[in-house]
Amino acid sequence: MIFAYPWLLALLPLPLLVRYFSPSHQEQRASIRVPMFDVLVEASGQTPASGAVIRSRSWMQAISYMVIWTLLVVAVARPQFLEPPITKQVPTRDLMLAIDLSGSMETQDFKNAAGEKVNRLDAVKEVLDEFLTRRDGDRVGMIVFGTGAFVQIPFTQDLDVCRQLLQETRVRMAGPQTSFGDAIGLAITVFERSELQDKVLIALTDGNDTGSRVPPSEAAKIAADQGIVIHTIGVGDPQAAGEELLDEEALQDVAKETGGEYFFAADRNQLDSIYKRLDEMSQRKVDNLSYRPKRDLFQWFVAIAMLTAMGYFACSLVLMGFRSRLVSNANRRSESVVEGDAG
């Protein structure tokens, strides 16, 4: 238990200080002059004193007042009970995935974990699903691009939703062409709303950029100025022609410009090893915010003080009734004795 205002406990000795330093209440009353006062004093054996007569408290009254005052001062100091600490993980990095959904991603030259032949996108989704399971502590987002670039998943810590929306992606859903530069530009716009310091973009494409309004190299320079690190992954055929040609030089330039790395994946195993390497390169950092809830207890002390006061007054009434009965019985006995003597 702790106190929110422990300095108020200094009020505990206040009644004693007031009693010691402040004068007692004095009230002037008319006195009775008694003839032969000295004779009466000598006969009674008492010593007369000057000044006010202070009525002393009973032990029950003194203890009750002391307990009530202590309870009220403790309640004002606001006692609190510290409950077990609660720890909350706060993300320290925003991780954006950019996935190429152009028509060439339906080429079936990859194998899944079971050894079955699948298209490039299905292999990418399988590897990314495993990658996302290890992203606890990061905020993850995803951009899909083809002829245009679109935000599929805004930054979120709900990894289950990310994995579900990843599985819902389809080839050509963003158009048949490849606009890699526009995807980087869109990622920059999304990162502008981020307040986290670490910003990482992992971009995967299998084709040559032929439709972007902003060339990838120019977009990479802007990303570097914004502190965004871009890792690029190529999964296409460097020997192809036209739009399906994988421009490895452009991907290398983008990664180098932003302080990232370029990787090439010819099959699913290489793609899996690349994401494991990225996982090792960008170890997640998590800030743990720990706080202990406080539960106020002052109401219990106020309630005990009230019960003590009620108990004191109840006991006082009982004692007063008991004393009045004793006095009444004594008077009756004395009256009986007087009547007997008179008889």
mmCIF file of C-alpha atoms in Angstrom:
data_model
loop_
_atom_site.group_PDB
_atom_site.id
_atom_site.type_symbol
_atom_site.label_atom_id
_atom_site.label_comp_id
_atom_site.label_asym_id
_atom_site.label_seq_id
_atom_site.Cartn_x
_atom_site.Cartn_y
_atom_site.Cartn_z
ATOM 1 C CA MET A 1 0.000 0.000 0.000
ATOM 2 C CA ILE A 2 1.221 3.500 -0.842
ATOM 3 C CA PHE A 3 -0.078 7.007 -0.229
ATOM 4 C CA ALA A 4 -0.783 9.520 -2.980
ATOM 5 C CA TYR A 5 -0.185 12.429 -0.571
ATOM 6 C CA PRO A 6 2.071 11.024 2.175
ATOM 7 C CA TRP A 7 2.999 14.498 3.413
ATOM 8 C CA LEU A 8 -0.530 14.869 4.820
ATOM 9 C CA LEU A 9 0.331 12.240 7.434
ATOM 10 C CA ALA A 10 2.178 15.053 9.210
ATOM 11 C CA LEU A 11 -1.268 16.180 10.428
ATOM 12 C CA LEU A 12 -1.505 13.204 12.803
ATOM 13 C CA PRO A 13 -0.010 15.016 15.874
ATOM 14 C CA LEU A 14 -2.039 18.204 15.192
ATOM 15 C CA PRO A 15 -4.652 17.630 17.991
ATOM 16 C CA LEU A 16 -1.881 17.118 20.554
ATOM 17 C CA LEU A 17 -0.138 20.311 19.433
ATOM 18 C CA VAL A 18 -3.382 22.276 19.588
ATOM 19 C CA ARG A 19 -4.131 20.899 23.050
ATOM 20 C CA TYR A 20 -0.644 21.741 24.275
ATOM 21 C CA PHE A 21 -0.223 25.250 22.840
ATOM 22 C CA SER A 22 -3.759 26.639 22.792
ATOM 23 C CA PRO A 23 -5.419 27.721 26.087
ATOM 24 C CA SER A 24 -8.372 25.781 27.426
ATOM 25 C CA HIS A 25 -11.842 27.147 26.938
ATOM 26 C CA GLN A 26 -12.775 29.529 29.709
ATOM 27 C CA GLU A 27 -16.276 30.576 30.566
ATOM 28 C CA GLN A 28 -17.187 33.038 33.314
ATOM 29 C CA ARG A 29 -20.060 32.055 35.596
ATOM 30 C CA ALA A 30 -21.565 33.546 38.696
ATOM 31 C CA SER A 31 -20.079 32.158 41.876
ATOM 32 C CA ILE A 32 -21.751 31.459 45.194
ATOM 33 C CA ARG A 33 -20.355 33.098 48.272
ATOM 34 C CA VAL A 34 -20.428 30.783 51.258
ATOM 35 C CA PRO A 35 -20.110 32.129 54.769
ATOM 36 C CA MET A 36 -17.400 30.571 56.864
ATOM 37 C CA PHE A 37 -15.639 29.323 53.668
ATOM 38 C CA ASP A 38 -12.392 28.585 55.466
ATOM 39 C CA VAL A 39 -14.173 26.442 58.025
ATOM 40 C CA LEU A 40 -15.865 24.402 55.296
ATOM 41 C CA VAL A 41 -12.582 23.913 53.478
ATOM 42 C CA GLU A 42 -10.885 22.760 56.637
ATOM 43 C CA ALA A 43 -13.744 20.419 57.486
ATOM 44 C CA SER A 44 -13.865 18.864 53.983
ATOM 45 C CA GLY A 45 -10.104 18.467 53.745
ATOM 46 C CA GLN A 46 -9.984 19.954 50.195
ATOM 47 C CA THR A 47 -7.599 22.547 48.828
ATOM 48 C CA PRO A 48 -9.215 25.391 46.885
ATOM 49 C CA ALA A 49 -7.705 26.349 43.545
ATOM 50 C CA SER A 50 -8.087 29.330 41.242
ATOM 51 C CA GLY A 51 -8.888 29.324 37.551
ATOM 52 C CA ALA A 52 -11.104 27.226 35.310
ATOM 53 C CA VAL A 53 -12.083 23.692 36.062
ATOM 54 C CA ILE A 54 -11.344 21.395 33.080
ATOM 55 C CA ARG A 55 -13.447 18.338 32.762
ATOM 56 C CA SER A 56 -11.284 15.308 31.999
ATOM 57 C CA ARG A 57 -12.199 12.915 29.176
ATOM 58 C CA SER A 58 -12.974 9.292 29.748
ATOM 59 C CA TRP A 59 -10.582 6.695 28.417
ATOM 60 C CA MET A 60 -13.186 5.515 25.877
ATOM 61 C CA GLN A 61 -13.671 9.034 24.559
ATOM 62 C CA ALA A 62 -9.941 9.651 24.258
ATOM 63 C CA ILE A 63 -9.304 6.389 22.410
ATOM 64 C CA SER A 64 -12.287 6.921 20.092
ATOM 65 C CA TYR A 65 -11.197 10.454 19.161
ATOM 66 C CA MET A 66 -7.633 9.305 18.526
ATOM 67 C CA VAL A 67 -8.751 6.406 16.289
ATOM 68 C CA ILE A 68 -11.220 8.564 14.323
ATOM 69 C CA TRP A 69 -8.691 11.348 13.757
ATOM 70 C CA THR A 70 -6.020 8.858 12.636
ATOM 71 C CA LEU A 71 -8.407 7.162 10.195
ATOM 72 C CA LEU A 72 -9.528 10.488 8.689
ATOM 73 C CA VAL A 73 -5.953 11.724 8.223
ATOM 74 C CA VAL A 74 -4.963 8.440 6.580
ATOM 75 C CA ALA A 75 -8.013 8.692 4.273
ATOM 76 C CA VAL A 76 -7.063 12.263 3.255
ATOM 77 C CA ALA A 77 -3.530 11.028 2.445
ATOM 78 C CA ARG A 78 -5.295 8.764 -0.109
ATOM 79 C CA PRO A 79 -4.015 5.262 0.504
ATOM 80 C CA GLN A 80 -3.739 3.150 -2.648
ATOM 81 C CA PHE A 81 -3.123 -0.514 -3.277
ATOM 82 C CA LEU A 82 -0.618 -1.331 -6.033
ATOM 83 C CA GLU A 83 -1.931 -4.169 -8.156
ATOM 84 C CA PRO A 84 0.345 -6.538 -10.134
ATOM 85 C CA PRO A 85 2.191 -4.798 -12.997
ATOM 86 C CA ILE A 86 0.713 -4.848 -16.496
ATOM 87 C CA THR A 87 3.160 -4.900 -19.408
ATOM 88 C CA LYS A 88 2.257 -3.627 -22.846
ATOM 89 C CA GLN A 89 4.411 -3.971 -25.945
ATOM 90 C CA VAL A 90 4.755 -0.848 -28.042
ATOM 91 C CA PRO A 91 5.968 -1.168 -31.651
ATOM 92 C CA THR A 92 9.158 0.655 -32.572
ATOM 93 C CA ARG A 93 9.240 -0.048 -36.311
ATOM 94 C CA ASP A 94 6.944 0.181 -39.308
ATOM 95 C CA LEU A 95 7.463 -2.583 -41.869
ATOM 96 C CA MET A 96 5.856 -2.208 -45.288
ATOM 97 C CA LEU A 97 5.635 -5.021 -47.840
ATOM 98 C CA ALA A 98 5.273 -4.173 -51.546
ATOM 99 C CA ILE A 99 4.094 -7.150 -53.642
ATOM 100 C CA ASP A 100 4.072 -7.243 -57.432
ATOM 101 C CA LEU A 101 0.735 -8.586 -58.772
ATOM 102 C CA SER A 102 1.448 -8.089 -62.481
ATOM 103 C CA GLY A 103 0.519 -10.747 -65.024
ATOM 104 C CA SER A 104 3.955 -12.375 -64.988
ATOM 105 C CA MET A 105 3.441 -13.431 -61.356
ATOM 106 C CA GLU A 106 1.167 -16.264 -62.563
ATOM 107 C CA THR A 107 4.145 -18.030 -64.170
ATOM 108 C CA GLN A 108 4.404 -21.499 -62.632
ATOM 109 C CA ASP A 109 8.138 -21.896 -62.061
ATOM 110 C CA PHE A 110 8.162 -22.201 -58.250
ATOM 111 C CA LYS A 111 7.455 -25.104 -55.903
ATOM 112 C CA ASN A 112 5.662 -24.914 -52.588
ATOM 113 C CA ALA A 113 6.690 -26.580 -49.321
ATOM 114 C CA ALA A 114 5.014 -29.831 -50.437
ATOM 115 C CA GLY A 115 7.047 -29.909 -53.668
ATOM 116 C CA GLU A 116 4.087 -29.069 -55.900
ATOM 117 C CA LYS A 117 4.530 -26.681 -58.799
ATOM 118 C CA VAL A 118 2.809 -23.341 -58.166
ATOM 119 C CA ASN A 119 2.904 -19.858 -59.609
ATOM 120 C CA ARG A 120 5.191 -17.165 -58.252
ATOM 121 C CA LEU A 121 2.514 -15.357 -56.262
ATOM 122 C CA ASP A 122 1.408 -18.496 -54.410
ATOM 123 C CA ALA A 123 5.024 -19.217 -53.467
ATOM 124 C CA VAL A 124 5.468 -15.643 -52.293
ATOM 125 C CA LYS A 125 2.284 -15.811 -50.181
ATOM 126 C CA GLU A 126 3.416 -19.059 -48.578
ATOM 127 C CA VAL A 127 6.803 -17.629 -47.598
ATOM 128 C CA LEU A 128 5.366 -14.288 -46.500
ATOM 129 C CA ASP A 129 2.809 -16.018 -44.293
ATOM 130 C CA GLU A 130 5.646 -17.623 -42.339
ATOM 131 C CA PHE A 131 7.514 -14.324 -42.285
ATOM 132 C CA LEU A 132 4.523 -12.484 -40.791
ATOM 133 C CA THR A 133 4.207 -14.975 -37.943
ATOM 134 C CA ARG A 134 7.579 -13.715 -36.683
ATOM 135 C CA ARG A 135 6.695 -10.034 -36.863
ATOM 136 C CA ASP A 136 5.230 -9.740 -33.381
ATOM 137 C CA GLY A 137 6.123 -6.275 -32.081
ATOM 138 C CA ASP A 138 6.135 -4.572 -35.512
ATOM 139 C CA ARG A 139 3.466 -2.597 -37.275
ATOM 140 C CA VAL A 140 3.034 -4.204 -40.673
ATOM 141 C CA GLY A 141 1.458 -2.846 -43.835
ATOM 142 C CA MET A 142 1.235 -4.043 -47.440
ATOM 143 C CA ILE A 143 1.091 -2.367 -50.845
ATOM 144 C CA VAL A 144 0.139 -4.271 -53.981
ATOM 145 C CA PHE A 145 1.098 -2.930 -57.374
ATOM 146 C CA GLY A 146 0.589 -3.720 -61.007
ATOM 147 C CA THR A 147 -0.491 -1.051 -63.460
ATOM 148 C CA GLY A 148 -1.245 1.010 -60.358
ATOM 149 C CA ALA A 149 -0.253 0.852 -56.704
ATOM 150 C CA PHE A 150 -2.758 0.412 -53.866
ATOM 151 C CA VAL A 151 -2.628 0.064 -50.082
ATOM 152 C CA GLN A 152 -3.888 -3.424 -49.311
ATOM 153 C CA ILE A 153 -3.131 -3.282 -45.577
ATOM 154 C CA PRO A 154 -2.529 -0.052 -43.620
ATOM 155 C CA PHE A 155 -0.100 -0.258 -40.734
ATOM 156 C CA THR A 156 -1.451 -2.556 -38.047
ATOM 157 C CA GLN A 157 -0.296 -4.911 -35.291
ATOM 158 C CA ASP A 158 -3.054 -7.393 -36.081
ATOM 159 C CA LEU A 159 -0.907 -9.968 -37.870
ATOM 160 C CA ASP A 160 -3.814 -12.377 -38.317
ATOM 161 C CA VAL A 161 -5.620 -9.791 -40.445
ATOM 162 C CA CYS A 162 -2.435 -9.189 -42.430
ATOM 163 C CA ARG A 163 -2.091 -12.882 -43.207
ATOM 164 C CA GLN A 164 -5.740 -13.150 -44.182
ATOM 165 C CA LEU A 165 -5.615 -10.168 -46.543
ATOM 166 C CA LEU A 166 -2.366 -11.494 -48.014
ATOM 167 C CA GLN A 167 -4.098 -14.743 -48.968
ATOM 168 C CA GLU A 168 -6.865 -12.757 -50.699
ATOM 169 C CA THR A 169 -4.480 -11.151 -53.200
ATOM 170 C CA ARG A 170 -4.747 -12.320 -56.813
ATOM 171 C CA VAL A 171 -2.633 -11.898 -59.933
ATOM 172 C CA ARG A 172 -3.647 -8.884 -62.058
ATOM 173 C CA MET A 173 -5.950 -7.475 -59.359
ATOM 174 C CA ALA A 174 -3.897 -4.236 -59.580
ATOM 175 C CA GLY A 175 -3.476 -4.429 -63.360
ATOM 176 C CA PRO A 176 -1.246 -6.469 -65.713
ATOM 177 C CA GLN A 177 1.751 -4.099 -65.874
ATOM 178 C CA THR A 178 4.511 -3.286 -63.351
ATOM 179 C CA SER A 179 4.685 0.150 -61.690
ATOM 180 C CA PHE A 180 7.441 -0.341 -59.173
ATOM 181 C CA GLY A 181 8.297 3.371 -58.889
ATOM 182 C CA ASP A 182 4.689 4.260 -58.082
ATOM 183 C CA ALA A 183 4.685 1.593 -55.344
ATOM 184 C CA ILE A 184 7.720 3.237 -53.724
ATOM 185 C CA GLY A 185 6.052 6.643 -54.000
ATOM 186 C CA LEU A 186 2.887 5.342 -52.348
ATOM 187 C CA ALA A 187 4.964 3.773 -49.561
ATOM 188 C CA ILE A 188 6.636 7.135 -48.932
ATOM 189 C CA THR A 189 3.197 8.748 -48.575
ATOM 190 C CA VAL A 190 2.081 6.098 -46.093
ATOM 191 C CA PHE A 191 5.308 6.400 -44.096
ATOM 192 C CA GLU A 192 4.786 10.164 -43.772
ATOM 193 C CA ARG A 193 1.974 9.479 -41.299
ATOM 194 C CA SER A 194 4.209 7.229 -39.225
ATOM 195 C CA GLU A 195 5.677 8.525 -35.971
ATOM 196 C CA LEU A 196 8.062 5.600 -35.509
ATOM 197 C CA GLN A 197 11.765 6.035 -36.175
ATOM 198 C CA ASP A 198 12.541 2.759 -37.995
ATOM 199 C CA LYS A 199 10.894 2.497 -41.416
ATOM 200 C CA VAL A 200 11.565 -0.495 -43.645
ATOM 201 C CA LEU A 201 10.123 -1.352 -47.072
ATOM 202 C CA ILE A 202 10.555 -4.849 -48.537
ATOM 203 C CA ALA A 203 9.657 -4.775 -52.234
ATOM 204 C CA LEU A 204 9.235 -7.883 -54.391
ATOM 205 C CA THR A 205 8.848 -7.748 -58.171
ATOM 206 C CA ASP A 206 9.430 -10.019 -61.167
ATOM 207 C CA GLY A 207 9.248 -7.530 -64.002
ATOM 208 C CA ASN A 208 10.636 -4.367 -65.545
ATOM 209 C CA ASP A 209 9.086 -1.044 -64.563
ATOM 210 C CA THR A 210 7.368 0.334 -67.657
ATOM 211 C CA GLY A 211 4.371 2.268 -66.334
ATOM 212 C CA SER A 212 5.426 4.347 -63.335
ATOM 213 C CA ARG A 213 4.939 8.079 -63.330
ATOM 214 C CA VAL A 214 7.991 8.370 -61.046
ATOM 215 C CA PRO A 215 11.104 6.315 -61.959
ATOM 216 C CA PRO A 216 12.198 3.924 -59.194
ATOM 217 C CA SER A 217 15.590 5.632 -58.893
ATOM 218 C CA GLU A 218 13.984 9.037 -58.219
ATOM 219 C CA ALA A 219 11.515 7.548 -55.767
ATOM 220 C CA ALA A 220 14.407 5.836 -53.966
ATOM 221 C CA LYS A 221 16.180 9.166 -53.458
ATOM 222 C CA ILE A 222 13.083 10.654 -51.852
ATOM 223 C CA ALA A 223 12.723 7.558 -49.664
ATOM 224 C CA ALA A 224 16.331 7.878 -48.531
ATOM 225 C CA ASP A 225 15.708 11.496 -47.517
ATOM 226 C CA GLN A 226 12.736 10.288 -45.435
ATOM 227 C CA GLY A 227 14.881 7.694 -43.641
ATOM 228 C CA ILE A 228 13.200 4.723 -45.330
ATOM 229 C CA VAL A 229 15.308 1.614 -45.914
ATOM 230 C CA ILE A 230 14.282 -0.413 -48.976
ATOM 231 C CA HIS A 231 15.225 -4.068 -49.471
ATOM 232 C CA THR A 232 14.438 -5.351 -52.972
ATOM 233 C CA ILE A 233 13.778 -8.952 -54.039
ATOM 234 C CA GLY A 234 13.752 -10.047 -57.656
ATOM 235 C CA VAL A 235 11.938 -13.252 -58.632
ATOM 236 C CA GLY A 236 11.730 -12.869 -62.399
ATOM 237 C CA ASP A 237 13.796 -14.106 -65.297
ATOM 238 C CA PRO A 238 16.803 -11.885 -66.037
ATOM 239 C CA GLN A 239 16.988 -13.463 -69.523
ATOM 240 C CA ALA A 240 13.409 -12.506 -70.477
ATOM 241 C CA ALA A 241 12.500 -9.633 -72.742
ATOM 242 C CA GLY A 242 10.069 -6.727 -72.617
ATOM 243 C CA GLU A 243 8.090 -6.004 -69.485
ATOM 244 C CA GLU A 244 8.811 -9.438 -68.022
ATOM 245 C CA LEU A 245 12.535 -8.667 -68.043
ATOM 246 C CA LEU A 246 13.856 -8.373 -64.496
ATOM 247 C CA ASP A 247 15.855 -5.147 -64.283
ATOM 248 C CA GLU A 248 18.290 -6.235 -61.589
ATOM 249 C CA GLU A 249 20.401 -3.129 -61.996
ATOM 250 C CA ALA A 250 17.442 -0.870 -61.154
ATOM 251 C CA LEU A 251 16.574 -2.974 -58.100
ATOM 252 C CA GLN A 252 20.173 -2.880 -56.928
ATOM 253 C CA ASP A 253 20.289 0.899 -57.322
ATOM 254 C CA VAL A 254 17.087 1.337 -55.301
ATOM 255 C CA ALA A 255 18.412 -0.819 -52.450
ATOM 256 C CA LYS A 256 21.836 0.832 -52.468
ATOM 257 C CA GLU A 257 20.368 4.362 -52.514
ATOM 258 C CA THR A 258 18.374 3.710 -49.328
ATOM 259 C CA GLY A 259 20.897 1.598 -47.430
ATOM 260 C CA GLY A 260 19.143 -1.696 -48.121
ATOM 261 C CA GLU A 261 20.136 -4.863 -49.970
ATOM 262 C CA TYR A 262 19.090 -6.586 -53.178
ATOM 263 C CA PHE A 263 18.292 -10.319 -53.333
ATOM 264 C CA PHE A 264 17.454 -12.645 -56.193
ATOM 265 C CA ALA A 265 15.248 -15.694 -55.709
ATOM 266 C CA ALA A 266 15.173 -18.299 -58.475
ATOM 267 C CA ASP A 267 12.947 -20.684 -56.514
ATOM 268 C CA ARG A 268 10.910 -21.010 -53.346
ATOM 269 C CA ASN A 269 13.840 -22.191 -51.206
ATOM 270 C CA GLN A 270 15.903 -19.157 -52.123
ATOM 271 C CA LEU A 271 12.914 -16.917 -51.435
ATOM 272 C CA ASP A 272 12.471 -18.492 -48.015
ATOM 273 C CA SER A 273 16.155 -18.040 -47.159
ATOM 274 C CA ILE A 274 15.960 -14.399 -48.256
ATOM 275 C CA TYR A 275 13.123 -13.614 -45.835
ATOM 276 C CA LYS A 276 14.945 -15.435 -43.060
ATOM 277 C CA ARG A 277 17.990 -13.301 -43.826
ATOM 278 C CA LEU A 278 15.836 -10.170 -43.726
ATOM 279 C CA ASP A 279 14.425 -11.331 -40.417
ATOM 280 C CA GLU A 280 17.962 -11.563 -39.026
ATOM 281 C CA MET A 281 19.025 -8.230 -40.528
ATOM 282 C CA SER A 282 16.107 -6.300 -39.104
ATOM 283 C CA GLN A 283 15.683 -7.694 -35.628
ATOM 284 C CA ARG A 284 12.500 -6.359 -34.137
ATOM 285 C CA LYS A 285 12.812 -3.945 -31.254
ATOM 286 C CA VAL A 286 10.020 -3.770 -28.744
ATOM 287 C CA ASP A 287 9.530 -1.197 -26.016
ATOM 288 C CA ASN A 288 7.795 -2.670 -22.995
ATOM 289 C CA LEU A 289 5.651 -0.163 -21.157
ATOM 290 C CA SER A 290 4.946 -1.431 -17.672
ATOM 291 C CA TYR A 291 2.584 0.209 -15.225
ATOM 292 C CA ARG A 292 0.880 -0.864 -12.018
ATOM 293 C CA PRO A 293 -2.798 0.011 -11.595
ATOM 294 C CA LYS A 294 -3.668 1.777 -8.360
ATOM 295 C CA ARG A 295 -6.835 1.026 -6.427
ATOM 296 C CA ASP A 296 -7.998 3.691 -3.950
ATOM 297 C CA LEU A 297 -8.663 2.551 -0.370
ATOM 298 C CA PHE A 298 -9.613 5.836 1.330
ATOM 299 C CA GLN A 299 -13.316 4.945 1.408
ATOM 300 C CA TRP A 300 -12.592 2.009 3.717
ATOM 301 C CA PHE A 301 -10.837 4.253 6.233
ATOM 302 C CA VAL A 302 -13.690 6.772 6.125
ATOM 303 C CA ALA A 303 -16.198 3.960 6.665
ATOM 304 C CA ILE A 304 -14.235 2.602 9.656
ATOM 305 C CA ALA A 305 -14.055 6.119 11.129
ATOM 306 C CA MET A 306 -17.823 6.511 10.796
ATOM 307 C CA LEU A 307 -18.446 3.107 12.378
ATOM 308 C CA THR A 308 -16.087 4.006 15.236
ATOM 309 C CA ALA A 309 -17.946 7.268 15.845
ATOM 310 C CA MET A 310 -21.317 5.519 15.750
ATOM 311 C CA GLY A 311 -20.017 2.823 18.091
ATOM 312 C CA TYR A 312 -18.727 5.428 20.550
ATOM 313 C CA PHE A 313 -22.035 7.295 20.660
ATOM 314 C CA ALA A 314 -23.946 4.041 20.999
ATOM 315 C CA CYS A 315 -21.741 2.954 23.907
ATOM 316 C CA SER A 316 -22.115 6.406 25.490
ATOM 317 C CA LEU A 317 -25.903 6.163 25.347
ATOM 318 C CA VAL A 318 -25.830 2.679 26.863
ATOM 319 C CA LEU A 319 -23.535 3.816 29.694
ATOM 320 C CA MET A 320 -25.666 6.895 30.332
ATOM 321 C CA GLY A 321 -28.759 4.709 30.572
ATOM 322 C CA PHE A 322 -26.969 2.290 32.878
ATOM 323 C CA ARG A 323 -25.783 5.091 35.137
ATOM 324 C CA SER A 324 -29.217 6.685 35.250
ATOM 325 C CA ARG A 325 -30.659 3.356 36.347
ATOM 326 C CA LEU A 326 -28.025 3.012 39.050
ATOM 327 C CA VAL A 327 -28.767 6.531 40.311
ATOM 328 C CA SER A 328 -32.498 5.863 40.198
ATOM 329 C CA ASN A 329 -32.102 2.629 42.141
ATOM 330 C CA ALA A 330 -29.846 4.325 44.676
ATOM 331 C CA ASN A 331 -32.397 7.103 45.179
ATOM 332 C CA ARG A 332 -35.137 4.547 45.717
ATOM 333 C CA ARG A 333 -33.085 2.699 48.283
ATOM 334 C CA SER A 334 -32.245 5.907 50.113
ATOM 335 C CA GLU A 335 -35.900 6.926 50.120
ATOM 336 C CA SER A 336 -36.829 3.504 51.533
ATOM 337 C CA VAL A 337 -34.224 3.874 54.265
ATOM 338 C CA VAL A 338 -35.479 7.349 55.160
ATOM 339 C CA GLU A 339 -39.056 6.133 55.315
ATOM 340 C CA GLY A 340 -37.990 3.213 57.505
ATOM 341 C CA ASP A 341 -36.177 5.512 59.935
ATOM 342 C CA ALA A 342 -39.173 7.794 60.058
ATOM 343 C CA GLY A 343 -41.417 4.839 60.876
#
